XYZ file of C-alpha atoms in Angstrom:
560
model
C 97.786 76.390 89.747
C 96.498 73.760 92.222
C 93.820 74.600 94.663
C 94.474 74.259 98.347
C 92.602 71.644 100.317
C 88.993 72.747 100.770
C 88.673 74.393 97.470
C 90.606 77.712 98.234
C 93.239 78.877 95.764
C 96.015 81.036 97.106
C 96.179 84.727 96.304
C 98.433 85.434 93.281
C 100.771 88.215 92.740
C 102.213 89.407 89.421
C 105.421 91.336 89.294
C 106.761 93.448 86.406
C 110.362 93.578 85.568
C 112.227 95.752 88.031
C 109.811 95.304 90.859
C 111.420 95.175 94.340
C 112.633 91.801 95.486
C 111.238 92.613 98.967
C 107.699 92.537 97.500
C 108.222 88.980 96.308
C 109.706 87.873 99.599
C 106.894 89.299 101.746
C 104.138 87.893 99.539
C 105.681 84.404 99.473
C 106.078 84.540 103.222
C 102.221 85.349 103.482
C 101.411 82.217 101.404
C 100.844 83.948 98.052
C 101.889 82.362 94.663
C 103.604 84.130 91.792
C 101.833 84.439 88.562
C 103.053 82.238 85.786
C 101.784 83.358 82.359
C 102.468 79.960 80.893
C 100.286 78.040 83.329
C 97.642 80.647 84.238
C 95.219 82.615 82.303
C 95.576 86.361 81.735
C 93.442 87.623 84.556
C 94.159 84.910 87.106
C 96.016 87.167 89.579
C 95.134 89.363 92.611
C 97.982 91.909 92.661
C 99.931 93.462 89.819
C 102.996 95.397 91.105
C 105.089 97.519 88.846
C 107.786 100.113 89.494
C 106.724 102.039 86.327
C 103.212 103.198 85.587
C 100.409 101.117 84.109
C 98.733 101.564 80.716
C 95.318 103.110 80.420
C 93.925 99.716 79.423
C 95.221 98.154 82.684
C 92.939 100.548 84.578
C 89.952 100.121 82.275
C 89.994 96.333 82.495
C 90.731 95.795 86.127
C 88.430 93.240 87.787
C 86.979 93.217 91.302
C 89.484 90.802 92.762
C 92.483 92.613 91.305
C 94.611 95.442 92.679
C 97.107 97.725 91.046
C 99.929 99.538 92.989
C 99.592 102.857 91.059
C 97.111 105.426 90.394
C 97.149 107.105 86.937
C 98.658 110.525 86.351
C 100.788 110.580 89.490
C 103.436 112.572 87.669
C 101.425 115.575 88.585
C 103.162 115.654 91.898
C 106.132 113.302 91.455
C 107.755 115.244 88.614
C 109.639 118.110 90.151
C 108.416 120.752 87.625
C 104.799 119.661 87.872
C 105.019 119.774 91.672
C 106.504 123.305 91.469
C 103.642 124.517 89.228
C 101.048 123.069 91.539
C 102.639 124.579 94.627
C 102.719 127.987 92.973
C 99.091 127.684 91.973
C 98.022 126.773 95.495
C 100.010 129.715 96.960
C 98.079 132.017 94.688
C 94.770 130.489 95.545
C 95.137 130.010 99.309
C 98.017 132.208 100.285
C 101.844 131.883 100.537
C 101.579 131.371 104.340
C 99.698 128.071 104.064
C 102.173 126.658 101.486
C 105.307 128.117 102.945
C 106.791 124.653 103.356
C 107.670 124.599 99.640
C 111.056 126.486 98.880
C 110.788 129.050 96.027
C 111.454 127.236 92.750
C 112.021 128.154 89.027
C 111.533 125.843 86.029
C 114.301 126.360 83.455
C 114.781 127.246 80.724
C 111.236 128.735 80.571
C 111.633 130.764 83.700
C 115.257 131.653 83.323
C 114.516 135.456 82.972
C 112.365 135.460 86.132
C 115.153 133.723 88.088
C 117.768 136.084 86.824
C 115.587 138.922 88.130
C 115.328 137.350 91.612
C 119.162 136.761 91.707
C 119.786 140.425 90.656
C 117.373 141.681 93.338
C 119.013 139.558 96.012
C 122.458 140.765 95.108
C 121.460 144.467 95.071
C 119.240 144.563 98.183
C 121.104 142.158 100.542
C 124.708 141.988 99.588
C 125.769 140.691 103.009
C 123.648 137.645 102.882
C 124.544 134.610 100.780
C 121.787 133.023 98.734
C 122.242 129.314 97.791
C 120.486 127.325 95.179
C 120.086 123.721 94.236
C 119.640 122.595 90.653
C 117.848 119.252 89.916
C 116.751 117.641 86.566
C 112.935 117.484 86.526
C 112.650 113.796 85.701
C 115.626 112.003 87.402
C 115.867 110.432 90.829
C 118.400 109.086 93.230
C 120.404 112.326 93.296
C 121.463 112.068 89.664
C 122.463 115.403 88.003
C 122.087 117.471 91.162
C 124.410 120.230 92.051
C 124.518 123.436 94.269
C 125.655 126.896 93.381
C 125.700 130.465 94.805
C 126.629 132.503 91.748
C 124.374 132.323 88.729
C 127.509 132.113 86.537
C 127.960 128.537 87.845
C 124.551 127.555 86.646
C 125.040 125.195 83.641
C 122.320 122.825 82.355
C 121.516 120.907 79.093
C 118.035 119.667 79.927
C 114.866 120.846 81.705
C 115.681 121.529 85.287
C 114.210 123.073 88.451
C 116.260 125.575 90.450
C 115.114 125.637 94.029
C 116.223 127.791 97.028
C 118.552 125.685 99.101
C 117.719 125.326 102.814
C 121.073 126.476 104.150
C 120.288 126.112 107.901
C 119.335 122.408 108.226
C 118.939 120.750 111.588
C 122.125 118.776 112.170
C 122.963 115.734 114.222
C 126.560 115.847 115.291
C 127.226 118.057 112.307
C 125.622 115.798 109.703
C 122.722 116.821 107.478
C 119.706 114.493 107.343
C 116.258 114.288 105.870
C 113.157 112.077 106.588
C 111.729 109.601 104.148
C 108.044 109.440 104.945
C 106.063 106.669 103.362
C 102.606 107.713 102.294
C 99.875 105.501 100.849
C 96.987 107.085 98.979
C 94.163 104.595 99.027
C 91.894 106.739 96.910
C 91.675 110.119 95.323
C 87.923 110.287 95.088
C 87.347 110.434 98.014
C 90.821 111.439 99.111
C 92.013 108.878 101.548
C 95.618 109.187 102.988
C 97.563 106.920 105.145
C 100.988 107.685 106.618
C 103.263 105.027 107.864
C 104.668 105.215 111.411
C 108.047 103.754 110.391
C 110.200 105.623 107.967
C 113.765 106.267 107.374
C 116.233 108.997 108.383
C 118.764 109.446 105.703
C 122.190 111.074 106.472
C 124.895 112.701 104.535
C 128.199 110.996 105.221
C 130.353 114.151 105.413
C 129.792 116.978 107.817
C 127.730 119.856 106.575
C 129.771 122.684 105.090
C 128.582 125.573 102.976
C 132.121 126.334 102.015
C 132.196 123.188 99.855
C 129.094 123.293 97.798
C 130.628 120.724 95.391
C 130.806 117.985 98.072
C 127.761 115.901 97.391
C 128.539 113.704 100.355
C 127.994 116.737 102.563
C 124.763 118.158 101.095
C 122.893 115.257 99.540
C 121.304 112.502 101.713
C 120.517 109.981 98.909
C 121.684 106.546 99.865
C 122.512 105.855 96.261
C 125.169 108.489 96.467
C 126.367 108.224 100.074
C 126.975 104.504 99.985
C 129.962 105.315 97.791
C 131.430 107.912 100.231
C 134.681 107.217 102.027
C 133.033 107.584 105.461
C 129.986 105.372 104.719
C 131.272 102.373 106.616
C 133.041 104.300 109.407
C 131.441 104.772 112.843
C 130.341 108.430 112.713
C 129.665 110.340 115.892
C 126.127 109.671 117.073
C 125.039 108.759 113.621
C 126.895 105.387 113.564
C 127.843 103.281 110.535
C 126.093 103.600 107.204
C 123.712 106.486 106.555
C 120.286 105.525 107.887
C 118.267 105.494 110.946
C 114.792 104.170 111.598
C 112.062 106.621 112.500
C 111.957 105.051 115.944
C 115.483 105.966 116.582
C 114.891 109.408 115.399
C 111.902 109.807 117.813
C 114.218 108.914 120.658
C 116.617 111.712 119.542
C 113.792 114.164 119.088
C 112.421 113.412 122.588
C 115.581 114.700 124.099
C 115.393 118.048 122.250
C 113.549 121.126 123.433
C 110.828 121.015 120.760
C 107.056 120.598 120.626
C 107.143 117.116 119.062
C 103.375 116.821 118.576
C 103.225 120.073 116.618
C 106.203 119.076 114.471
C 104.588 115.762 113.572
C 101.325 117.474 112.713
C 103.062 119.975 110.544
C 104.643 117.163 108.596
C 101.269 115.490 108.218
C 99.853 118.845 106.945
C 102.571 119.036 104.325
C 101.539 115.638 103.007
C 97.826 116.437 102.952
C 98.244 119.921 101.368
C 100.570 118.469 98.735
C 98.221 115.659 97.763
C 95.323 118.085 97.565
C 97.083 119.740 94.605
C 96.772 116.460 92.653
C 93.130 115.740 93.372
C 91.630 117.613 90.375
C 94.155 115.892 88.070
C 94.049 112.253 89.085
C 91.001 110.330 87.819
C 89.171 107.922 90.118
C 90.546 104.415 89.719
C 88.959 101.674 91.947
C 91.199 98.980 93.374
C 94.349 101.009 93.064
C 96.611 102.601 95.665
C 99.832 104.589 95.502
C 102.936 104.274 97.687
C 104.817 107.620 97.721
C 108.043 108.613 99.388
C 107.770 112.172 100.850
C 111.272 113.708 101.447
C 111.104 116.133 104.375
C 113.940 118.357 105.660
C 113.755 119.876 109.108
C 115.706 123.120 109.518
C 117.487 124.457 112.603
C 114.247 126.125 113.896
C 112.341 122.819 113.620
C 110.387 123.873 110.620
C 109.674 121.017 108.143
C 110.210 121.656 104.491
C 109.033 119.523 101.421
C 111.935 118.645 99.186
C 110.205 116.300 96.779
C 107.701 113.518 96.333
C 109.030 110.159 94.985
C 107.187 107.822 92.636
C 107.867 104.137 93.453
C 110.276 104.906 96.355
C 113.252 102.627 96.600
C 112.441 99.372 98.428
C 115.880 97.765 98.214
C 117.419 96.388 101.417
C 120.678 98.283 101.413
C 121.467 98.357 105.141
C 120.163 96.857 108.397
C 117.622 99.754 108.995
C 115.884 98.966 105.616
C 114.816 95.406 106.669
C 112.308 96.003 109.472
C 111.023 99.200 107.939
C 110.450 98.073 104.416
C 109.222 94.496 105.204
C 106.746 95.949 107.625
C 105.709 98.540 105.204
C 104.993 96.006 102.484
C 102.971 93.735 104.892
C 100.909 96.767 105.919
C 100.293 97.695 102.386
C 98.884 94.263 101.633
C 96.664 94.526 104.675
C 95.497 98.005 103.442
C 94.420 96.516 100.124
C 91.826 94.666 102.044
C 91.911 91.277 100.440
C 89.273 88.867 101.434
C 88.732 85.123 101.141
C 86.427 85.672 98.239
C 89.307 87.124 96.190
C 90.959 83.722 96.045
C 88.119 82.412 93.874
C 89.008 84.900 91.069
C 85.632 84.055 89.245
C 86.184 80.366 89.757
C 85.002 78.626 86.614
C 85.186 81.908 84.718
C 88.805 82.437 84.412
C 89.743 78.808 84.352
C 89.465 76.239 81.474
C 86.028 76.528 80.018
C 83.798 74.110 78.205
C 83.525 74.223 74.453
C 80.644 76.595 74.655
C 81.258 80.349 74.666
C 79.322 81.085 77.772
C 79.341 79.251 81.096
C 76.769 78.546 83.676
C 78.686 79.314 86.980
C 78.149 77.924 90.368
C 76.794 80.555 92.668
C 79.288 81.380 95.264
C 79.920 84.184 97.734
C 80.461 86.711 94.960
C 80.452 86.849 91.190
C 80.361 89.385 88.382
C 77.274 89.966 86.223
C 76.807 92.371 83.308
C 73.727 94.461 84.040
C 72.095 93.354 80.896
C 72.135 89.683 82.116
C 71.023 90.656 85.701
C 67.761 89.296 86.998
C 66.448 88.591 90.450
C 66.304 84.991 91.099
C 63.079 83.612 92.578
C 63.125 82.218 96.113
C 66.062 84.509 97.080
C 64.137 86.858 99.406
C 64.903 84.894 102.619
C 66.967 86.716 105.204
C 70.075 84.572 105.031
C 70.295 84.183 101.190
C 69.234 87.594 99.851
C 71.488 88.890 97.131
C 72.985 92.341 97.682
C 74.293 94.136 94.576
C 76.295 97.247 94.509
C 77.815 98.892 91.427
C 80.049 101.838 90.692
C 80.271 101.325 86.958
C 77.707 101.150 84.228
C 78.744 97.722 83.144
C 79.061 95.515 86.169
C 77.468 94.458 89.401
C 79.296 92.848 92.288
C 76.881 90.501 94.095
C 77.435 88.770 97.402
C 75.467 86.529 99.604
C 74.259 88.508 102.652
C 74.563 86.294 105.687
C 76.224 86.746 108.951
C 79.254 84.551 108.140
C 79.941 86.243 104.768
C 83.277 88.123 104.465
C 81.179 90.778 102.845
C 78.950 91.267 105.855
C 79.005 94.819 107.329
C 80.345 93.666 110.659
C 83.052 91.340 109.398
C 86.678 91.950 109.835
C 87.951 94.048 106.995
C 91.709 93.795 107.224
C 93.890 90.693 106.737
C 90.981 88.324 105.945
C 93.207 86.262 103.633
C 94.910 84.946 106.711
C 91.610 83.582 108.253
C 89.294 82.244 105.528
C 85.796 81.164 106.341
C 85.248 77.458 106.935
C 84.757 75.637 103.638
C 81.781 73.648 105.192
C 79.953 76.951 105.664
C 80.455 78.136 102.134
C 79.639 74.695 100.708
C 76.390 74.773 102.703
C 75.563 78.172 101.294
C 76.285 76.945 97.737
C 74.148 73.787 98.316
C 71.144 76.003 99.348
C 71.376 77.896 96.169
C 71.603 74.739 94.123
C 68.335 73.686 95.682
C 66.702 77.014 94.899
C 64.868 77.546 91.602
C 66.594 80.534 89.999
C 67.222 82.203 86.664
C 70.334 80.951 84.843
C 73.101 83.447 84.707
C 75.614 83.271 81.868
C 78.974 84.998 81.798
C 80.753 86.197 78.692
C 84.234 84.992 77.842
C 87.083 86.656 79.602
C 88.555 87.578 76.281
C 85.606 89.883 75.426
C 87.252 92.284 78.008
C 84.309 94.533 78.345
C 83.682 94.055 82.060
C 84.798 96.865 84.314
C 85.590 97.004 88.004
C 83.307 97.940 90.820
C 84.743 100.216 93.458
C 85.861 98.108 96.253
C 86.290 100.219 99.431
C 87.536 99.421 102.868
C 84.570 97.890 104.453
C 82.277 95.100 103.217
C 79.890 97.358 101.483
C 80.757 99.946 98.878
C 77.470 101.850 98.373
C 77.447 103.456 101.758
C 80.883 104.925 101.488
C 81.699 103.817 104.985
C 84.521 105.429 106.963
C 87.974 104.068 106.429
C 89.760 102.518 109.525
C 91.858 104.921 111.530
C 94.716 102.496 111.715
C 95.959 99.505 109.636
C 99.197 98.097 111.042
C 101.524 101.026 111.204
C 99.552 102.998 108.723
C 97.702 105.885 110.367
C 94.774 107.531 108.612
C 95.569 111.247 108.368
C 92.942 112.257 105.891
C 90.012 112.493 106.180
C 90.123 113.412 109.905
C 86.468 114.346 110.504
C 83.083 114.217 108.806
C 83.549 117.667 107.195
C 86.684 116.626 105.333
C 85.172 113.236 104.497
C 82.112 115.012 102.934
C 84.247 117.584 101.199
C 86.479 114.990 99.546
C 83.610 113.083 97.937
C 83.104 113.177 94.096
C 84.227 116.613 93.011
C 86.420 117.515 96.047
C 85.746 120.931 97.571
C 89.391 121.820 98.091
C 88.618 125.197 99.620
C 86.497 123.553 102.312
C 89.212 120.970 102.956
C 91.963 123.631 103.340
C 89.690 125.516 105.741
C 89.430 122.483 107.909
C 93.081 121.809 107.798
C 93.746 125.422 108.984
C 91.248 125.033 111.834
C 92.930 121.808 112.895
C 96.380 123.341 112.950
C 95.232 126.429 114.772
C 93.607 124.383 117.524
C 96.624 122.099 117.887
C 99.018 124.978 118.068
C 96.996 126.679 120.818
C 96.546 123.421 122.752
C 100.130 122.914 123.710
C 101.230 125.885 125.440
C 101.595 125.307 129.250
C 98.272 127.018 130.226
C 96.206 124.974 127.746
C 97.941 121.762 128.697
C 97.052 122.249 132.358
C 93.507 122.896 131.378
C 93.296 119.825 129.274
C 94.796 117.624 131.889
C 92.342 118.959 134.489
C 89.183 118.150 132.435
C 87.794 115.034 130.930
C 88.866 114.283 127.374
C 86.290 115.631 124.880
C 85.095 113.421 122.035
C 85.497 114.312 118.393
C 81.760 114.686 118.046
C 81.412 112.520 114.950
C 82.088 109.027 113.669
C 85.733 109.659 113.160
C 88.432 108.797 115.817
C 91.544 110.232 114.195
C 94.978 109.613 115.561
C 97.885 112.010 115.473
C 100.533 110.542 113.117
C 104.179 110.494 114.280
C 104.486 109.873 117.995
C 105.490 106.328 119.143
C 102.007 105.795 120.570
C 99.760 107.974 118.378
C 97.231 109.729 120.561
C 93.623 110.578 119.544
C 93.334 114.129 118.326
C 90.493 114.463 120.821
C 93.104 114.005 123.597
C 94.901 117.023 122.332
C 91.946 119.303 121.806
C 88.312 119.291 121.119
C 87.678 118.990 117.408
C 84.023 120.049 117.788
C 84.591 123.145 119.932
C 83.877 126.503 118.499
C 86.763 128.673 117.435
């Protein structure tokens, strides 16, 4: 791969078979190059994107300039049976009222007897009321194998399934059922860091909702993979229009005309995401340089209560209709910005991953950052000056990530942390830094061959330094930071997360928001000066078109 003028190589992406085409398009538009295994060495890439999960060795061998688009063990919440178990566990631990956004569910065949008992009880105690259920295979997606039933005699299955109470009173738009596809990015599980994207999709059924025809999938399911084959998909449906999707922006316009507390609704959806991801925190190991894009499917019922339907692993990024293009292209661009690539990542251990001399070990040129095994680390003499001191931080036992600490460095604490691959530092400045190191007497550092594969990653966080666990930015593009939202939740999510403390803070937040938007409280808030959050966080409320600061809604540091 040829270097750009000035010595900078472009960032390189690697796609596994089945990866979305839109990812390739966006990265090429940003000036990236695609990895070619015949021309480039094994580790000479910056981003590896797969639709399926990675192997354990991929996580173990990740290097500081590399990113993976999956965390390990995400099936804990993306498999329907695992999610149901976790929801049940959390209801027992923290009360059913907190997790009432998850419909009652049974995993069959193991819980068939329990489900039969519930059906029998419903039939004997409330004969006038109909009870509807939806059956889903635990490990299939895109609406495959799903059916609805009312009588247990109609329940037929030949694999592991989940039977869930069907929400029979959904909010309708001109008679059509819909749900929300919310895009959520988990930047880290230790500490837990959650971003929710402002733009999502509203997915419609293409036949009008009718409980009298439970076998009509076009009436009850909102999956595009099903509805695009419906007879009315291309017809101009009342208020919905052609196709079966809206953007979230269009839905906000609809919602604004309804008699509903919009801010409270958006916050309840945000709570669903946080409380759901909390169930996975004890199960997902810490994996530096990884993030996870999830698709949360949220249904809003006729009383404007949001329900969690499921969590999707590798949500579909195909461009099936006009609404997909701006939403998904913007989503991918913001994900790349959230990965926090810097100019230094384009070096990819220049001289270390490229063709090497006949000797096993190389003597590298000292640049803005390089990887050293601890056993080979030594402090160079003459490097104690203010502008050329070496800062080292490490989150693994095997490696140290070192960077030159000067005001122009992309690793400097005050440097811009997002989108730095678009505005690299001037080559003359870096060349000057390199030259100063060449003129300094120092200990020779030797790096082992790439193929030894014993080097592990350091934890690359959001800001230039990793050892201070600095606060993540409240917004990156259209991604809004929804967790942590104050110092208490940030502290509680470090290392071994204190789930009880986090849940307590979430409950406080919800109580304050709910009490802040009745008419009396709104008048009080408008008549006084906005109260600050009282700590270093400035959280935004996800959902509204122009997300307000939470401190504009209520005082986060006021006593209950």
